[in-house]
CSV table of C-alpha atoms in Angstrom, one decimal:
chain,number,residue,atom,x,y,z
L,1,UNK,CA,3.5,101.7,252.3
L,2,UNK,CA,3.1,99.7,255.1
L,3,UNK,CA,-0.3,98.8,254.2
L,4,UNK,CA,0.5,97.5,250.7
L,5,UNK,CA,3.3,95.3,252.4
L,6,UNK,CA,1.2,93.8,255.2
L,7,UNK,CA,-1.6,93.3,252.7
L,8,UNK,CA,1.0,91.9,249.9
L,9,UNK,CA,2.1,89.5,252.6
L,10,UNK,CA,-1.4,87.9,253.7
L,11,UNK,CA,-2.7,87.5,249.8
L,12,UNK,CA,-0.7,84.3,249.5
L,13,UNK,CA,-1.0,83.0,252.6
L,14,UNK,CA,-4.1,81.3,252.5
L,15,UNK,CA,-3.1,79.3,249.5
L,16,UNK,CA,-0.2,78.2,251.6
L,17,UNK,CA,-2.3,77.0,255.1
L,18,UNK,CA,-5.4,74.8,251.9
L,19,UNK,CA,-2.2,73.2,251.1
L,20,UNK,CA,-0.9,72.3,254.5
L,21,UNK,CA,-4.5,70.4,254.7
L,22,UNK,CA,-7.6,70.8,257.2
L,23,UNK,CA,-5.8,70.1,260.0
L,24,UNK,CA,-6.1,73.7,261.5
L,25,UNK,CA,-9.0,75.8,259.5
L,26,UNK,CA,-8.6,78.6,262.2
L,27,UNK,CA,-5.6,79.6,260.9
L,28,UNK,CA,-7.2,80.6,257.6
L,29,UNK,CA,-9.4,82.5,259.2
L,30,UNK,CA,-6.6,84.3,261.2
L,31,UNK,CA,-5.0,84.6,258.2
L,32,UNK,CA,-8.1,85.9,256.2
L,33,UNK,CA,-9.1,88.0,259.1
L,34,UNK,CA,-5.3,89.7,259.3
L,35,UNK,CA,-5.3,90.3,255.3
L,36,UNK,CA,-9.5,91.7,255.7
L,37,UNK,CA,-7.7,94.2,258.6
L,38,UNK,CA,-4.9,94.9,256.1
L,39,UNK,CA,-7.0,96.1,253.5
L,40,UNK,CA,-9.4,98.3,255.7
L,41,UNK,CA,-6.2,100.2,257.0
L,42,UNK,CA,-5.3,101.0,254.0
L,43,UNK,CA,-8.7,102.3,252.6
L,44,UNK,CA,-9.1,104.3,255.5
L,45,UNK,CA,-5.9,105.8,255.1
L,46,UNK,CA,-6.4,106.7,251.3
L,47,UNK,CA,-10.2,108.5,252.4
L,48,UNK,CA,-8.7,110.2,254.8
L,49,UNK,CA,-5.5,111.9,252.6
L,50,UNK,CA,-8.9,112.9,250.1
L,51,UNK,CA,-10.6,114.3,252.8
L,52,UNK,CA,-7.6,116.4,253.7
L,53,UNK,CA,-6.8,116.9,250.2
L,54,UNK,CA,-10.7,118.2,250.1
L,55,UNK,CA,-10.9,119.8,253.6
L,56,UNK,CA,-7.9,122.1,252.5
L,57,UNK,CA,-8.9,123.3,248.9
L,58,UNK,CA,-12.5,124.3,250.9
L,59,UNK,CA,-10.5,126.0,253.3
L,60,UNK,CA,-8.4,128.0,250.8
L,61,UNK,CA,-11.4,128.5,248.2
L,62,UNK,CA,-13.4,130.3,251.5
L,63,UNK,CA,-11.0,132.5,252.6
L,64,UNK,CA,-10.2,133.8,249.1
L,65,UNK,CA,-14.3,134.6,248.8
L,66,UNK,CA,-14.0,136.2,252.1
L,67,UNK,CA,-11.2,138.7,250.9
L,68,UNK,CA,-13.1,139.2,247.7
L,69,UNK,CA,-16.1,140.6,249.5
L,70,UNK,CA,-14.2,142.4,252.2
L,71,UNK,CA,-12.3,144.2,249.1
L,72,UNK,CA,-15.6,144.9,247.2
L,73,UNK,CA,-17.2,146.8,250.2
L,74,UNK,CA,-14.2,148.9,250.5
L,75,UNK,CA,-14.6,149.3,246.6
L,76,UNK,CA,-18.5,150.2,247.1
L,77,UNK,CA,-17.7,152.7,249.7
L,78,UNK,CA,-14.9,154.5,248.4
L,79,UNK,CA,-17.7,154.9,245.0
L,80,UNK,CA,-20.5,156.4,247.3
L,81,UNK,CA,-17.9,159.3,249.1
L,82,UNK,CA,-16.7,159.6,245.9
L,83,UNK,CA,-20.2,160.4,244.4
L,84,UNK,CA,-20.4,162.6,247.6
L,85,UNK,CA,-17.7,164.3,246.4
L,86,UNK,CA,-18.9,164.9,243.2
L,87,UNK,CA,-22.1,166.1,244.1
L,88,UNK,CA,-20.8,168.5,247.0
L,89,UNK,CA,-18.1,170.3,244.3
L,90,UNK,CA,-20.9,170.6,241.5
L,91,UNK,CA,-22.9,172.5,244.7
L,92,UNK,CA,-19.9,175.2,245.3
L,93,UNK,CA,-19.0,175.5,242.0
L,94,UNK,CA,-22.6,176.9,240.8
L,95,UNK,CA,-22.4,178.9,243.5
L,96,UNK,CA,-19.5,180.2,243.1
L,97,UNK,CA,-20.1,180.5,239.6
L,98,UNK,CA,-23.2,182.8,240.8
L,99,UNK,CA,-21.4,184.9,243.2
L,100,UNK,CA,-18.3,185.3,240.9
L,101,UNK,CA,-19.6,187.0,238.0
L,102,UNK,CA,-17.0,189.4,236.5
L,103,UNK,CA,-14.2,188.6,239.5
L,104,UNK,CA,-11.4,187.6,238.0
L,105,UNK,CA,-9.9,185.8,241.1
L,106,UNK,CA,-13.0,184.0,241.2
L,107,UNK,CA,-12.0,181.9,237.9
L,108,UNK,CA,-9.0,181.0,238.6
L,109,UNK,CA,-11.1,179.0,241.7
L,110,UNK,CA,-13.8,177.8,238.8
L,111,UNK,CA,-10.8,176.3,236.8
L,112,UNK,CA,-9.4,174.8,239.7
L,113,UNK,CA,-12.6,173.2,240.5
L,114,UNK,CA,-13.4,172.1,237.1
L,115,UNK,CA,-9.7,170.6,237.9
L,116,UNK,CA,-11.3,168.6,241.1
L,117,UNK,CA,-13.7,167.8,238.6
L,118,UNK,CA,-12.3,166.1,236.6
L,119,UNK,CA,-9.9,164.3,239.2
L,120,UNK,CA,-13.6,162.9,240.8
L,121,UNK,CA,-14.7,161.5,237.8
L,122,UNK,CA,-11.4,159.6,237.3
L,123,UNK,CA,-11.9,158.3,240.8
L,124,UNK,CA,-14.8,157.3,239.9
L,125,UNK,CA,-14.3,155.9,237.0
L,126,UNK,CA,-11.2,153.6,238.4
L,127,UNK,CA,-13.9,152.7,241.6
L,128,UNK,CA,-16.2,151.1,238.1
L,129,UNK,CA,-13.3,149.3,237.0
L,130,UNK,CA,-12.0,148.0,240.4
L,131,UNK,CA,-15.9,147.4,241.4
L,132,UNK,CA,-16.4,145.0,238.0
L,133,UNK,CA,-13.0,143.7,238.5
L,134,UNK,CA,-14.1,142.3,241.6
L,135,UNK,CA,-17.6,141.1,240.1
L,136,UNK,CA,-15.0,139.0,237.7
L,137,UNK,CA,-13.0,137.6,240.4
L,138,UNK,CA,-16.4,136.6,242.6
L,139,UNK,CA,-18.0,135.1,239.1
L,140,UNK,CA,-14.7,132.9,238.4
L,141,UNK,CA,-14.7,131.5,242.2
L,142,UNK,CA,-18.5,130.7,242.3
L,143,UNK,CA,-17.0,128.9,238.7
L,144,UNK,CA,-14.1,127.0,240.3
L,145,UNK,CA,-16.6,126.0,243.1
L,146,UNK,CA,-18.9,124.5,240.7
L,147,UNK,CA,-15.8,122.3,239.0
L,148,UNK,CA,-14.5,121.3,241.8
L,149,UNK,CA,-18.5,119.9,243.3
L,150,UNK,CA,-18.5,118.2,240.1
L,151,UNK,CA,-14.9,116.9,239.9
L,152,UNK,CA,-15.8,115.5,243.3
L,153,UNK,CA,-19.0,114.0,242.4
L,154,UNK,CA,-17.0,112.3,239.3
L,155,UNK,CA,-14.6,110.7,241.7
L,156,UNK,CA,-17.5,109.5,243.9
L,157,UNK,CA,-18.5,107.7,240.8
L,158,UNK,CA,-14.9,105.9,239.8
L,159,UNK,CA,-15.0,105.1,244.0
L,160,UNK,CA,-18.0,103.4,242.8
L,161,UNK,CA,-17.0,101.3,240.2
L,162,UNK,CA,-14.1,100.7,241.4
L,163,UNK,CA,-15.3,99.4,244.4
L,164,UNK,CA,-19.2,98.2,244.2
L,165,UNK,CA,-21.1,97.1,247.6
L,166,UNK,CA,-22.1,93.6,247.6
L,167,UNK,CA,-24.7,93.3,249.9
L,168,UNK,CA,-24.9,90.0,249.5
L,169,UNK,CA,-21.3,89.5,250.9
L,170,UNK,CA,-22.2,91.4,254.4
């Protein structure tokens, strides 16, 4: 705010010294060169409450990726021992089913592993959902990234306009 005052203060000065006459033309360029100093503090404030404003969305956007693929490694692995799982109960029910052939004591330990079973397969089935559930999340932040690289670019573009380079001027 201090900016827009200093530089609202030096716009009509230079009007004032043309009328006082030629007498002393350094003090329009003292004037000009306080209200050109003016201006580039405040520019270089704005850029740099963007870049902050950039710098911290960056920031946040990474460390959410970062707990998205920390999460779906812990969602692959608990899949694999889970097929592990699967695989070694299969084993020692068909041979138990082998071994147990007219035992009735032995069946009771078949229904209990077809019980183990079927408690496996729902494991595995929530380790699916939780493993696409994280393929969503991933595919929506590789999405937000994209908007925000082109909401950036867009403001690049109204920077731009609204400010063009004269290279004739420098």
């Amino acid at each position: 705010s201090s900016g827009i005052n200093a530089e609202y203060g030096y716009t009509g000065q230079d009007k004032k010294i043309d009328m006082a006459g030629a007498a002393a033309p350094s003090a329009q360029e003292h004037v000009l060169m306080r209200l050109f100093r003016a201006q580039r503090n405040f520019y270089i404030t704005g850029i740099s409450l963007f870049l902050l404003i950039v710098l911290r969305t960056m920031l946040s956007r990474v460390s959410r990726i970062a707990r998205l693929e920390a999460n779906n490694e812990a969602i692959q692995k608990q899949a694999v021992s889970a097929g592990n799982m699967n695989k070694t109960l299969l084993e020692e029910n068909s041979a138990l089913k082998k071994s147990s052939e007219g035992k009735e004591d032995l069946l009771e330990e078949i229904k209990q592993m077809e019980e183990l079973k079927d408690q496996v397969k729902a494991a595995e089935r929530k380790a699916e959902q939780s493993k696409a559930d994280a393929e969503a999340m991933r595919k929506q932040s590789e999405n937000l990234t994209m908007e925000y690289d082109r909401l950036l670019i867009e403001h690049q573009k109204l920077q731009d306009t609204v400010m063009p380079t004269d290279k004739k001027d420098e």
